[in-house]
mmCIF file of C-alpha atoms and ligand atoms in Angstrom:
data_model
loop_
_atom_site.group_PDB
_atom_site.id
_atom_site.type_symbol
_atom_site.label_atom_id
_atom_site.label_comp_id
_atom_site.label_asym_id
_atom_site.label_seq_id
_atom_site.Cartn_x
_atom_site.Cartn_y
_atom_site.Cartn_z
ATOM 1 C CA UNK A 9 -26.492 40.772 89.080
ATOM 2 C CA UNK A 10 -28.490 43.755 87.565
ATOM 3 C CA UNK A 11 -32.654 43.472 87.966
ATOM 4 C CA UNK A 12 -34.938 44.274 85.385
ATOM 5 C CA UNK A 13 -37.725 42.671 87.863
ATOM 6 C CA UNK A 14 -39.275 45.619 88.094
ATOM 7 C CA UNK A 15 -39.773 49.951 88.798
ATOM 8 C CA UNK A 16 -39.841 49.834 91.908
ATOM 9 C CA UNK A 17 -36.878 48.207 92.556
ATOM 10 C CA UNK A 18 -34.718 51.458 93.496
ATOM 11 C CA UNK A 19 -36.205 54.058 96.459
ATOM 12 C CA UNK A 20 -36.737 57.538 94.946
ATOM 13 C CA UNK A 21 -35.263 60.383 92.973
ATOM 14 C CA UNK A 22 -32.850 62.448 94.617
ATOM 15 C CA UNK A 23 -35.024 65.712 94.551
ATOM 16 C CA UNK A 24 -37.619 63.595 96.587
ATOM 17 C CA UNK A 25 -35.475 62.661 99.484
ATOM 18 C CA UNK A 26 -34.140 66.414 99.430
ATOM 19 C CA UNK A 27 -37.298 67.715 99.921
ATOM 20 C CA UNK A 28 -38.281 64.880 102.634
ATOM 21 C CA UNK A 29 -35.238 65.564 104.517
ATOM 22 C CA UNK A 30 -35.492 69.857 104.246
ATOM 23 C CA UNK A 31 -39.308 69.213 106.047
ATOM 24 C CA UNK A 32 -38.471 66.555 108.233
ATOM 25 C CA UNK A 33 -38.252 68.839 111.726
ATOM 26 C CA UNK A 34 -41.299 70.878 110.580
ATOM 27 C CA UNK A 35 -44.473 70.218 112.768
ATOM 28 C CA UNK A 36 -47.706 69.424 110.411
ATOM 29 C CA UNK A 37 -51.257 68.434 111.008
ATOM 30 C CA UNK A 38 -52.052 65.053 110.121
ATOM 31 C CA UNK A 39 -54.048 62.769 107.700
ATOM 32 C CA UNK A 40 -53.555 65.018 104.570
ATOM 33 C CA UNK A 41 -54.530 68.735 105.704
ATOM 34 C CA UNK A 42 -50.949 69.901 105.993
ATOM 35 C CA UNK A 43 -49.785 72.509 103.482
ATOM 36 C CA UNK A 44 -47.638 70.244 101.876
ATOM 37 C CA UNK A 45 -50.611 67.940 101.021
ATOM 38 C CA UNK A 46 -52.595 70.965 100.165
ATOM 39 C CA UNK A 47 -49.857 72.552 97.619
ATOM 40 C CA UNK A 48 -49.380 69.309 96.007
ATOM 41 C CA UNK A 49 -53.026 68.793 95.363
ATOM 42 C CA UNK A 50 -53.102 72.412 93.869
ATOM 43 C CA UNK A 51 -49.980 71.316 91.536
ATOM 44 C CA UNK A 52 -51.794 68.491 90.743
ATOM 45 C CA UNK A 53 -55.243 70.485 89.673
ATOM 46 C CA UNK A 54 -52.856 73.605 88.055
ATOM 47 C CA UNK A 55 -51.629 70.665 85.911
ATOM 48 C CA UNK A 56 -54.671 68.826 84.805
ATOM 49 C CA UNK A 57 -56.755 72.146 84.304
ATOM 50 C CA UNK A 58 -59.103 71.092 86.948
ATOM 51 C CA UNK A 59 -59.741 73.233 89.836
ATOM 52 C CA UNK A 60 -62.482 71.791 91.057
ATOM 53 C CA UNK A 61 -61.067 68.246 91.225
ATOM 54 C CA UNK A 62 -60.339 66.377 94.348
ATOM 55 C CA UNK A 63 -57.460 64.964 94.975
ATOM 56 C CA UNK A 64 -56.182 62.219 97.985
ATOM 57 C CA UNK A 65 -53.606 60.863 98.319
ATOM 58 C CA UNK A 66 -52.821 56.779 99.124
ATOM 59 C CA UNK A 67 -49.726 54.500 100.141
ATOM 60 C CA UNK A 68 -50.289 52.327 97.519
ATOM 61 C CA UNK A 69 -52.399 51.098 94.247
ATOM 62 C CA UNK A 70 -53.960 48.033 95.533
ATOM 63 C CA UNK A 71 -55.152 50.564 98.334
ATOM 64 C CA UNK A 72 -56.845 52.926 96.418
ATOM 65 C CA UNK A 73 -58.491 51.105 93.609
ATOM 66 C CA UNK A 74 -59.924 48.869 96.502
ATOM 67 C CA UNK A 75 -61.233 52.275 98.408
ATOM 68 C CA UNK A 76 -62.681 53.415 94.814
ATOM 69 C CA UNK A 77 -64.334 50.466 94.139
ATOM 70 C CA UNK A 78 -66.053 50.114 97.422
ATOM 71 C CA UNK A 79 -66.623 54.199 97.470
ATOM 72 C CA UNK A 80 -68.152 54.713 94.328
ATOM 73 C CA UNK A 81 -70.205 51.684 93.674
ATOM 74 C CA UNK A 82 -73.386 50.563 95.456
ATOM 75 C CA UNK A 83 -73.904 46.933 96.993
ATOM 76 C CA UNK A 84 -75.180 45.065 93.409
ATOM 77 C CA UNK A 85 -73.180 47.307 91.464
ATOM 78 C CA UNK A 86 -69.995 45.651 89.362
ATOM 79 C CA UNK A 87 -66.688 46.797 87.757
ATOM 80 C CA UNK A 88 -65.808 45.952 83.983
ATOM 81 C CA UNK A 89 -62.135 45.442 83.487
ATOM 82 C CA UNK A 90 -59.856 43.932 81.235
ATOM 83 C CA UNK A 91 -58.800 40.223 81.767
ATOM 84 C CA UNK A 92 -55.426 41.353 82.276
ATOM 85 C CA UNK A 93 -56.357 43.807 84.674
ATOM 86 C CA UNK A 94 -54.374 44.331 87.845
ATOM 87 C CA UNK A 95 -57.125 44.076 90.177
ATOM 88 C CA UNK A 96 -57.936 40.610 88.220
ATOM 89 C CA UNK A 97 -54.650 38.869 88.426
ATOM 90 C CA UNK A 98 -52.391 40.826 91.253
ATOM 91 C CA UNK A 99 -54.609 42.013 94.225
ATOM 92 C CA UNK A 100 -55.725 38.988 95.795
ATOM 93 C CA UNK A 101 -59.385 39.838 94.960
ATOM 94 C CA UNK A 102 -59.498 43.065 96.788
ATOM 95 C CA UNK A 103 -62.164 44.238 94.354
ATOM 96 C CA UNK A 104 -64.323 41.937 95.261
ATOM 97 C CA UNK A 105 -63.783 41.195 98.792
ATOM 98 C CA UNK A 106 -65.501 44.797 98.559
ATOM 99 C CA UNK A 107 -68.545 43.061 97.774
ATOM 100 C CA UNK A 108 -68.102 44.124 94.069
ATOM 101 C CA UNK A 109 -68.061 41.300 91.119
ATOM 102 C CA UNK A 110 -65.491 42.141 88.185
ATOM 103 C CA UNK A 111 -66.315 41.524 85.212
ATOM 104 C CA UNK A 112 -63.293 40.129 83.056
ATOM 105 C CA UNK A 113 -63.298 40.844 79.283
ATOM 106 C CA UNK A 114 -60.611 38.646 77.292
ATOM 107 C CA UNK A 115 -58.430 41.333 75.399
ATOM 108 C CA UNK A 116 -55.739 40.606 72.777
ATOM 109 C CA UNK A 117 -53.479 44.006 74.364
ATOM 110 C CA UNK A 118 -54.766 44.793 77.470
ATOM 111 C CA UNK A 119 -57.164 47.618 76.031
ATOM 112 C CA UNK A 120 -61.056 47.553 76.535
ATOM 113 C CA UNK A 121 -62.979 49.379 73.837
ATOM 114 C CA UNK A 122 -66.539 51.327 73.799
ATOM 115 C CA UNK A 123 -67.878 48.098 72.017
ATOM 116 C CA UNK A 124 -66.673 45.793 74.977
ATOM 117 C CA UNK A 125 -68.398 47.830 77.568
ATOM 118 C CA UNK A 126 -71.670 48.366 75.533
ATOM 119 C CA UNK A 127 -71.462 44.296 74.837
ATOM 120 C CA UNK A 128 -71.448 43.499 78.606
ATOM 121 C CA UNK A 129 -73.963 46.459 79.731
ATOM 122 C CA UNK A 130 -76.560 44.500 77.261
ATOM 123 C CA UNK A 131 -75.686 41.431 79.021
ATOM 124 C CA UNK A 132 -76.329 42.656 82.118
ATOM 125 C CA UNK A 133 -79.677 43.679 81.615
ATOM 126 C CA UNK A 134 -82.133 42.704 84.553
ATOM 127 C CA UNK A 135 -82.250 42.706 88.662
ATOM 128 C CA UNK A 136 -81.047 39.099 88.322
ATOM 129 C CA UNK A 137 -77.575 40.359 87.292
ATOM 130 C CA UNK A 138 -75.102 42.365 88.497
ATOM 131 C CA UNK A 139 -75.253 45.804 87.337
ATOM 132 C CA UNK A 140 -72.148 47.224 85.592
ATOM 133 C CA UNK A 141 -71.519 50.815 87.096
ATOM 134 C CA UNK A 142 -67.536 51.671 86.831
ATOM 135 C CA UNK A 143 -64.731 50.362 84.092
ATOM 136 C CA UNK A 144 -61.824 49.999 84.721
ATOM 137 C CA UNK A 145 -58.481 50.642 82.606
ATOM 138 C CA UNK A 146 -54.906 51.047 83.206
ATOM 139 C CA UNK A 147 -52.448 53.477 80.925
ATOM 140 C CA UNK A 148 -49.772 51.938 80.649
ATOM 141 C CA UNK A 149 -51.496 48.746 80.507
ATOM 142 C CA UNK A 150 -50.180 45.878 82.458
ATOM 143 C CA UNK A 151 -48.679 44.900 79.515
ATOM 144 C CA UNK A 152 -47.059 48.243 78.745
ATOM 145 C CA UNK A 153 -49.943 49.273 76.049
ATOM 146 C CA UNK A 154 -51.222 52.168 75.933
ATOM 147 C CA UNK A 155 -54.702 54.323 75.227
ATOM 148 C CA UNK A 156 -54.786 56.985 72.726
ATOM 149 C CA UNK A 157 -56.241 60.297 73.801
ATOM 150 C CA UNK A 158 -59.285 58.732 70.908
ATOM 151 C CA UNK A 159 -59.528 55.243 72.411
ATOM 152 C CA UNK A 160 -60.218 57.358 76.027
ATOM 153 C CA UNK A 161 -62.790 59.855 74.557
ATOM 154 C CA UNK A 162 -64.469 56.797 73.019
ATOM 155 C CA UNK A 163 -64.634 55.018 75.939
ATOM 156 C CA UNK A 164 -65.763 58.512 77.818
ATOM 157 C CA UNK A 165 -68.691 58.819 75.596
ATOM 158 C CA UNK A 166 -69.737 55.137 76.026
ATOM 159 C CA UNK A 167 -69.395 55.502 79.718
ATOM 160 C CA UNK A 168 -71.544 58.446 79.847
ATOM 161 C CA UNK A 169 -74.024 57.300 77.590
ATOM 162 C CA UNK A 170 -74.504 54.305 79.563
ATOM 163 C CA UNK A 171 -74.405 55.892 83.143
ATOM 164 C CA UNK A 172 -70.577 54.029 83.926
ATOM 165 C CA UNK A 173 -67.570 55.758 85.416
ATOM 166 C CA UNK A 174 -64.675 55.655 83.891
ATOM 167 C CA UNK A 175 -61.523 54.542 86.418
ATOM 168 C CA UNK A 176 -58.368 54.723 85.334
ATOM 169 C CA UNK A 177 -55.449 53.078 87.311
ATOM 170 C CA UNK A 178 -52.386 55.251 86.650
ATOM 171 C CA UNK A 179 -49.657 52.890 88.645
ATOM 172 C CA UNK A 180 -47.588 53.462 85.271
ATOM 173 C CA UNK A 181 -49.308 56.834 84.272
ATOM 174 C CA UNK A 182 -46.149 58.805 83.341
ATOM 175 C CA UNK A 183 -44.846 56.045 80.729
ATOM 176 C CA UNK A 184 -48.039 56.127 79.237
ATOM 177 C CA UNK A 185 -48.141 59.923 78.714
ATOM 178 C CA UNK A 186 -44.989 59.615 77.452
ATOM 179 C CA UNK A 187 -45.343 57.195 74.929
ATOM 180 C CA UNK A 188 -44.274 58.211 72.333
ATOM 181 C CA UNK A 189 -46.900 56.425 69.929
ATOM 182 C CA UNK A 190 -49.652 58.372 71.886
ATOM 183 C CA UNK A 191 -48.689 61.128 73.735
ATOM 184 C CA UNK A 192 -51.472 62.635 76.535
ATOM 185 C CA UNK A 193 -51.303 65.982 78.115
ATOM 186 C CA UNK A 194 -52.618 66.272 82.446
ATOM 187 C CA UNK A 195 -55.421 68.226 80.980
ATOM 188 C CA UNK A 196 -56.415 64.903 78.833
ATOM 189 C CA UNK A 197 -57.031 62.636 81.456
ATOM 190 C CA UNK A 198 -58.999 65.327 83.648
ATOM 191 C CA UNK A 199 -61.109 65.718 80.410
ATOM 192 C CA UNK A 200 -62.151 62.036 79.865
ATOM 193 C CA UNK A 201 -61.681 59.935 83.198
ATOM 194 C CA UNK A 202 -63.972 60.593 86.173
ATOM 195 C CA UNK A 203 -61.406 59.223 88.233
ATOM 196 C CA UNK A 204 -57.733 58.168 87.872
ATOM 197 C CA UNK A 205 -54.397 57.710 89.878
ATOM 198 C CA UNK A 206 -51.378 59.197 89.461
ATOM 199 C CA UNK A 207 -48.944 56.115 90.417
ATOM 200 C CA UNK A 208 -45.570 58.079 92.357
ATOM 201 C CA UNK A 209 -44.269 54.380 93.585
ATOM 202 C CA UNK A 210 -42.661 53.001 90.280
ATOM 203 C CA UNK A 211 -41.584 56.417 88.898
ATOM 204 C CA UNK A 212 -39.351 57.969 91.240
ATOM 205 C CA UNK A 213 -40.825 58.277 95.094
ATOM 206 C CA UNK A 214 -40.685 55.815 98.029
ATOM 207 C CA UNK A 215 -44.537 55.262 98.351
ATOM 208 C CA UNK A 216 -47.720 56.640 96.997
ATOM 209 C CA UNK A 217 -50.661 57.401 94.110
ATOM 210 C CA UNK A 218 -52.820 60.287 94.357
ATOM 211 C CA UNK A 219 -56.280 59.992 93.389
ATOM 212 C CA UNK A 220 -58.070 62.865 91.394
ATOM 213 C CA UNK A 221 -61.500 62.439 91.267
ATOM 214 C CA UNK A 222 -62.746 64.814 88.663
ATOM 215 C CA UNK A 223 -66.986 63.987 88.855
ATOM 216 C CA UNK A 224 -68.931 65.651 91.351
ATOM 217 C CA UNK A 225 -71.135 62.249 92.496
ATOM 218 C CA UNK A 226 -68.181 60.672 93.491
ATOM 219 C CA UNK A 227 -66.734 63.237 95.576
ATOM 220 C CA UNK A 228 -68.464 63.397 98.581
ATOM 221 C CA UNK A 229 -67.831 61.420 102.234
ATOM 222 C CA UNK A 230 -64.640 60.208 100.256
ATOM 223 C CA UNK A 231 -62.368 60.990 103.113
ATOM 224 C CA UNK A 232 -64.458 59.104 105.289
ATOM 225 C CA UNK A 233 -64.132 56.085 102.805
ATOM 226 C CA UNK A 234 -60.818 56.579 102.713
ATOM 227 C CA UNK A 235 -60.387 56.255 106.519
ATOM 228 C CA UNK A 236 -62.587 52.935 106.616
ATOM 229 C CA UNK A 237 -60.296 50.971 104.351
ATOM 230 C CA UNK A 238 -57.321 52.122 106.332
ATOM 231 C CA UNK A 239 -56.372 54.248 103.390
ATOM 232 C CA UNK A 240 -55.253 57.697 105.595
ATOM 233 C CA UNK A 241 -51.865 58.362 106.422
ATOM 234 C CA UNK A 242 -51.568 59.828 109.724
ATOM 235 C CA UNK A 243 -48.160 61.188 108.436
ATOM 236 C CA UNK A 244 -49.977 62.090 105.230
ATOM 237 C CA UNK A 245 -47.747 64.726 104.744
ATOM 238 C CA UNK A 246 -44.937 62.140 103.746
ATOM 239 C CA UNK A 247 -47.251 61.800 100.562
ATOM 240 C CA UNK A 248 -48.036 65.276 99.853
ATOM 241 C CA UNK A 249 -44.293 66.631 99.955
ATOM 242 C CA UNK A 250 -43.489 63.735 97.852
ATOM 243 C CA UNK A 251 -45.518 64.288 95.591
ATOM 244 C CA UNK A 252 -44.634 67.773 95.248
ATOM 245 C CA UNK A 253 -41.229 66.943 94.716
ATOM 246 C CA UNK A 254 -41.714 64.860 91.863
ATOM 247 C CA UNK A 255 -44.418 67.058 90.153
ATOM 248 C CA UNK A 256 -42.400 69.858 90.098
ATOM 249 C CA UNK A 257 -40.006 71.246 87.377
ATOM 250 C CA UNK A 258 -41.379 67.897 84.831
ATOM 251 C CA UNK A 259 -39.410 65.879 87.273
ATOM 252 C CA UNK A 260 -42.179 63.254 86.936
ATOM 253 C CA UNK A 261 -42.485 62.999 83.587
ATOM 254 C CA UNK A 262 -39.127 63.042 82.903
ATOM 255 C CA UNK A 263 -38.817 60.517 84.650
ATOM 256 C CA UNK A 264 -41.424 58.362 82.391
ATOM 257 C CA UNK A 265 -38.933 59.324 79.540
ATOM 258 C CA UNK A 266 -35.804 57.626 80.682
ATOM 259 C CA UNK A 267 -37.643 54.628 81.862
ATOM 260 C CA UNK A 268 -39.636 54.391 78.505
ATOM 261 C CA UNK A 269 -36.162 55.089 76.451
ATOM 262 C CA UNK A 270 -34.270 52.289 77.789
ATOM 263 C CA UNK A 271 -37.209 50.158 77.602
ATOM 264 C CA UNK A 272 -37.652 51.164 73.472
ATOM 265 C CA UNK A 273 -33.841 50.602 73.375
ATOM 266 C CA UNK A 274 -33.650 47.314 74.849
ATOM 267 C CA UNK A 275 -36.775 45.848 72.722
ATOM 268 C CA UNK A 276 -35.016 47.270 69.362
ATOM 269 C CA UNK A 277 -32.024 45.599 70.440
ATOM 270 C CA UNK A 278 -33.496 42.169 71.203
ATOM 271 C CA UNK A 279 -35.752 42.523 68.167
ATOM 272 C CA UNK A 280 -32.385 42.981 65.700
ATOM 273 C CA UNK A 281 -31.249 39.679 67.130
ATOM 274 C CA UNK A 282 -34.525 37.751 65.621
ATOM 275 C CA UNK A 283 -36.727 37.295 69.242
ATOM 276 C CA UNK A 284 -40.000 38.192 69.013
ATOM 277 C CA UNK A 285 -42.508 39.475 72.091
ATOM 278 C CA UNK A 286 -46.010 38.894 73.561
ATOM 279 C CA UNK A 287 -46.945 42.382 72.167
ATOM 280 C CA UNK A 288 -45.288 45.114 71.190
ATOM 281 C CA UNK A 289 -44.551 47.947 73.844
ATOM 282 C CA UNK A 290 -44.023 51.369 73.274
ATOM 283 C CA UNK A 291 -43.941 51.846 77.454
ATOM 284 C CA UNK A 292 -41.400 50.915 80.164
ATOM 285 C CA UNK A 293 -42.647 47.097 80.416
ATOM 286 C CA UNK A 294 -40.990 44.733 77.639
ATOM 287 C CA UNK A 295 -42.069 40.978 76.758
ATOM 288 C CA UNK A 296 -39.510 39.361 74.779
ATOM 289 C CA UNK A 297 -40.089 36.028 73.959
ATOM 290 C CA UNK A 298 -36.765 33.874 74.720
ATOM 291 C CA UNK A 299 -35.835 30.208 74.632
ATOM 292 C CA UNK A 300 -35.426 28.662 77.798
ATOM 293 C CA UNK A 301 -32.034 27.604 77.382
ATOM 294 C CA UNK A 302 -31.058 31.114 77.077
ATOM 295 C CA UNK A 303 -32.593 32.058 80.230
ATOM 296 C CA UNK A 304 -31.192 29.434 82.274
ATOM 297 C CA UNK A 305 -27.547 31.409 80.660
ATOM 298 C CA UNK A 306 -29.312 34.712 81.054
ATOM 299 C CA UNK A 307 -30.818 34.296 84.484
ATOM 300 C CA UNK A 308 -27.220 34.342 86.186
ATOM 301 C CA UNK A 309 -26.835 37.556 85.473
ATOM 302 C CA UNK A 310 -30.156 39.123 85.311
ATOM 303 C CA UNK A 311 -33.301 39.339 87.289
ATOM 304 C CA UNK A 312 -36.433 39.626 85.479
ATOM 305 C CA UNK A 313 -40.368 38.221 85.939
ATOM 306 C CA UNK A 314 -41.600 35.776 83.857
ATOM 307 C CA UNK A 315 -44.742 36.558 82.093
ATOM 308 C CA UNK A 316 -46.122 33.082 80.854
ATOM 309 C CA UNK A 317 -44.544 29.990 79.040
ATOM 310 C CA UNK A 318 -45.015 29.409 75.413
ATOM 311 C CA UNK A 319 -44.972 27.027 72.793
ATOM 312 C CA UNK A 320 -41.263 25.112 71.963
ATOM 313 C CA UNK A 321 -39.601 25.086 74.872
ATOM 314 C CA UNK A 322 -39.660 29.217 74.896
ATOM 315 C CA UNK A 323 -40.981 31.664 77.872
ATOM 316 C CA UNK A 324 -42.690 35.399 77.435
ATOM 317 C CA UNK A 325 -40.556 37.286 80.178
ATOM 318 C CA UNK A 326 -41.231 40.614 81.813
ATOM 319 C CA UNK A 327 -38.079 43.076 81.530
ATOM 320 C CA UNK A 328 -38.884 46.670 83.457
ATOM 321 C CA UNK A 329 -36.658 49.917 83.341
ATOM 322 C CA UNK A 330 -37.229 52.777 85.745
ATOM 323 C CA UNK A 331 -36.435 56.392 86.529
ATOM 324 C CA UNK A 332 -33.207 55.523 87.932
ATOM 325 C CA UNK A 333 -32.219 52.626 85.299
ATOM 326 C CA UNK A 334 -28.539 52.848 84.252
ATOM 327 C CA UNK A 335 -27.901 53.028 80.391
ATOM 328 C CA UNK A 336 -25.061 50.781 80.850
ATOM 329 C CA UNK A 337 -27.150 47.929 82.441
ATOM 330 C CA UNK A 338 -29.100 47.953 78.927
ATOM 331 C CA UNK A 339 -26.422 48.128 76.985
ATOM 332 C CA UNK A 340 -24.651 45.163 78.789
ATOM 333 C CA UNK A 341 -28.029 43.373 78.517
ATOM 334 C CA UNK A 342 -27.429 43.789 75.054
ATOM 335 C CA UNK A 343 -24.101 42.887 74.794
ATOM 336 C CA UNK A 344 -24.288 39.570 77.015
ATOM 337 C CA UNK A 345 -27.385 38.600 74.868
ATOM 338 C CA UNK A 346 -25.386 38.940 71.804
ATOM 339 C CA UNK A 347 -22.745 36.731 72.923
ATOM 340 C CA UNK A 348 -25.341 33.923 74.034
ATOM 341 C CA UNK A 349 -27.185 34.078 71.313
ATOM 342 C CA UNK A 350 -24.143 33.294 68.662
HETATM 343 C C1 PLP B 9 -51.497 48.681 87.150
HETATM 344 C C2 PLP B 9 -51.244 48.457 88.621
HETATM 345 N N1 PLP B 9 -52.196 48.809 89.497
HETATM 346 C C3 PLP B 9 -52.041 48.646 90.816
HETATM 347 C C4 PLP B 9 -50.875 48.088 91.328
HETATM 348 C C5 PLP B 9 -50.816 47.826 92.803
HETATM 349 O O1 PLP B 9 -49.917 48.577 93.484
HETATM 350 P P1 PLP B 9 -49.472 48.175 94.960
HETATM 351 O O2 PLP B 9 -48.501 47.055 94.811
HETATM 352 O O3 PLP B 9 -48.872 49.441 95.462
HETATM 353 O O4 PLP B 9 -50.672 47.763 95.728
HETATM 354 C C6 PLP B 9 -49.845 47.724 90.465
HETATM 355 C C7 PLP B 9 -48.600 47.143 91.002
HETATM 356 O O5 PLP B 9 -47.826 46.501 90.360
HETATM 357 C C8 PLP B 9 -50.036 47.909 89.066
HETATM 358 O O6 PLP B 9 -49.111 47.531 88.185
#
C-alpha cells in the first residue's frame, strides 16, 4: 500500500532531525527568544530582503491564520477569501469563531483577482455590513494553482488602494515558488503580501509555519495575540531550529522541487492514458478525474483523498507527492494504472 493521501504523511528531512538531535541537551529560554528562534528568523528576513519584518513562529496553519485573523482585524471587520479557501472548507470555522465573517467568492481555480476584491468592497459599503479589511489567498492554492508574481502585485495594489491586507497562507509555499509556470523569489512575497506563512509541516519538518509579517500596523502586541490563542510554544525552540534546518543550504526549496516533479510526472502520465482533471496543476497537488470502477481496482493499492464526485459514474481524486516521495511509487502508479486501464 503506497499513500498519495497527502505531504505530510512522512515526519521530516533527515537534516531536520540532525539538527534536532545535535541541540537536544542544550538549555534554551522559552516561547521563541532562544537563539535558535532568533537565527532562524534572521535567515528568514536575509532571505526575503526584509529586515525589518517580524517573524513568529506557530505549530500549525489552522493556528496561525486563526491568530491573524483575530490579531489584525477589528470586531466588525471581515476576511475575503476564495470559496475554496482552507479556512472555508477545512478549519471548522476557526475564522469566524474569531468573531470575523468570511466572505466566500466562487472561483473557477482557486485564485481571487483585484476585480473580485474591488466587487465585494462596493458591496460592502455601509455600517449595516460587515466591513472587508484582510484577503485572503493561498500559493499553492488548495487546488495546487498558483499566483504569478503579476496576479500578487495586482492584488497588492487593489489591497492598498482600498485600505485591505493582503494574507497569504503559505501551507504549500515552496511548491508554489517552485512552479515552474510562475516562479517567485523570498524577496517577492516580502514585496507584495503584508503578511504570509511559510508552511514547514508538508515540506520536510515535523511541525510548524512561521509567520512574517512585513507591515508595520500589524506588528505590534502580536506576541501577546499569539499567547491568547494558545499559539506559543513553550519549547519554541523546537520550531526555530527546525526551521533553520530546512532553510538552510535551499534545503526547503528543494524540497518543493521533488515534490512538484513527481507530481508534473504523474499528471503527464495519467494525462497520456486519456483521463482528464478538475484543473490543471503545475504544483504538488494533482486532480485526475477517474472512473469509479478503476478506483475500487486502484484503491487496493493506493491511498489517496477524494476531491468531489462527478458526472458518469467518475470521481475528481486528490493525489499528493512530498519531499520524501519515492520515484518508484510514481512510476508503479503509472505502471499499475496502465495495466487497469487496458
Ligand atoms: C492551505 C492550508 N492552510 C492551512 C492548513 C491547516 O494546517 P493545519 O492542519 O496544520 O492546521 C492546511 C492544511 O492542510 C492547508 O492546506
Amino acid at each position: 500500500m503506497y499513500s498519495f493521501r497527502n505531504d505530510y504523511s512522512e515526519g521530516a528531512h533527515p537534516a531536520v532531525l540532525k539538527a534536532l538531535q545535535k541541540s537536544n541537551a542544550v538549555q534554551t529560554p522559552g516561547y521563541g527568544t532562544d537563539r535558535y528562534c532568533e537565527e532562524a528568523r534572521t535567515l528568514i528576513r536575509t532571505l526575503c530582503d526584509a529586515p525589518e519584518a517580524d517573524v513568529h513562529f506557530f505549530v500549525g496553519g489552522t493556528q496561525v491564520n486563526l491568530t491573524c485573523c483575530s490579531a489584525f482585524l477589528r470586531p466588525f471587520e471581515a476576511v475575503i477569501a476564495p470559496s475554496t479557501g482552507h479556512p472555508l472548507v477545512h478549519e471548522t470555522g476557526a475564522f469566524e469563531a474569531t468573531g470575523h465573517m468570511v466572505i466566500s467568492v466562487p472561483t473557477p481555480n482557486g485564485k481571487l483577482t483585484a476585480a473580485q476584491v474591488r466587487t465585494v468592497c462596493t458591496a460592502h459599503s455601509t455600517e449595516h455590513m460587515v466591513r472587508p479589511r484582510m484577503v485572503y489567498i493561498s500559493n499553492s492554492t488548495e487546488i495546487g494553482t498558483v499566483y504569478t508574481k503579476e496576479e500578487l502585485s495586482a492584488l497588492h495594489k487593489e489591497c492598498k488602494e482600498l485600505g485591505l491586507y493582503l494574507y497569504l497562507d503559505g501551507a504549500r509555499l515552496g511548491s508554489g515558488m517552485v512552479s515552474t509556470c510562475a516562479p517567485l523569489d523570498w524577496p517577492d512575497l516580502a514585496q507584495t503580501l503584508d503578511a504570509f506563512t511559510i508552511g514547514g509541516t508538508k515540506n520536510g519538518i515535523l511541525f510548524g509555519e512561521a509567520l512574517v509579517i512585513t507591515k508595520d500596523a500589524l506588528k505590534s502586541d502580536f506576541r501577546y495575540h499569539m499567547k491568547q490563542r494558545g499559539a506559543m510554544l513553550a519549547k519554541g525552540r523546537l520550531l526555530g531550529i527546525q526551521f533553520q534546518a530546512i532553510l538552510e543550504k535551499g534545503r526547503y526549496l528543494d524540497n518543493a522541487r521533488h515534490a512538484n516533479a513527481l507530481a508534473q510526472t504523474l499528471q503527464t502520465g495519467i494525462a497520456a492514458l486519456g483521463y482528464s482533471f478538475l484543473v490543471e496543476s503545475p504544483t504538488n497537488q494533482i486532480f485526475p478525474i477517474f472512473p469509479d470502477t478503476l478506483l475500487r481496482q486502484l484503491e487496493k493499492d493506493y491511498e489517496y483523498e477524494v476531491q468531489q464526485p462527478m458526472k458518469d459514474s467518475s470521481t475528481c481524486i486528490r493525489l499528493v507527492t512530498s519531499w520524501a516521495t519515492p520515484e518508484e511509487a510514481v512510476t508503479q502508479f503509472l505502471t499499475d494504472l496502465t495495466r487497469l486501464s487496458k
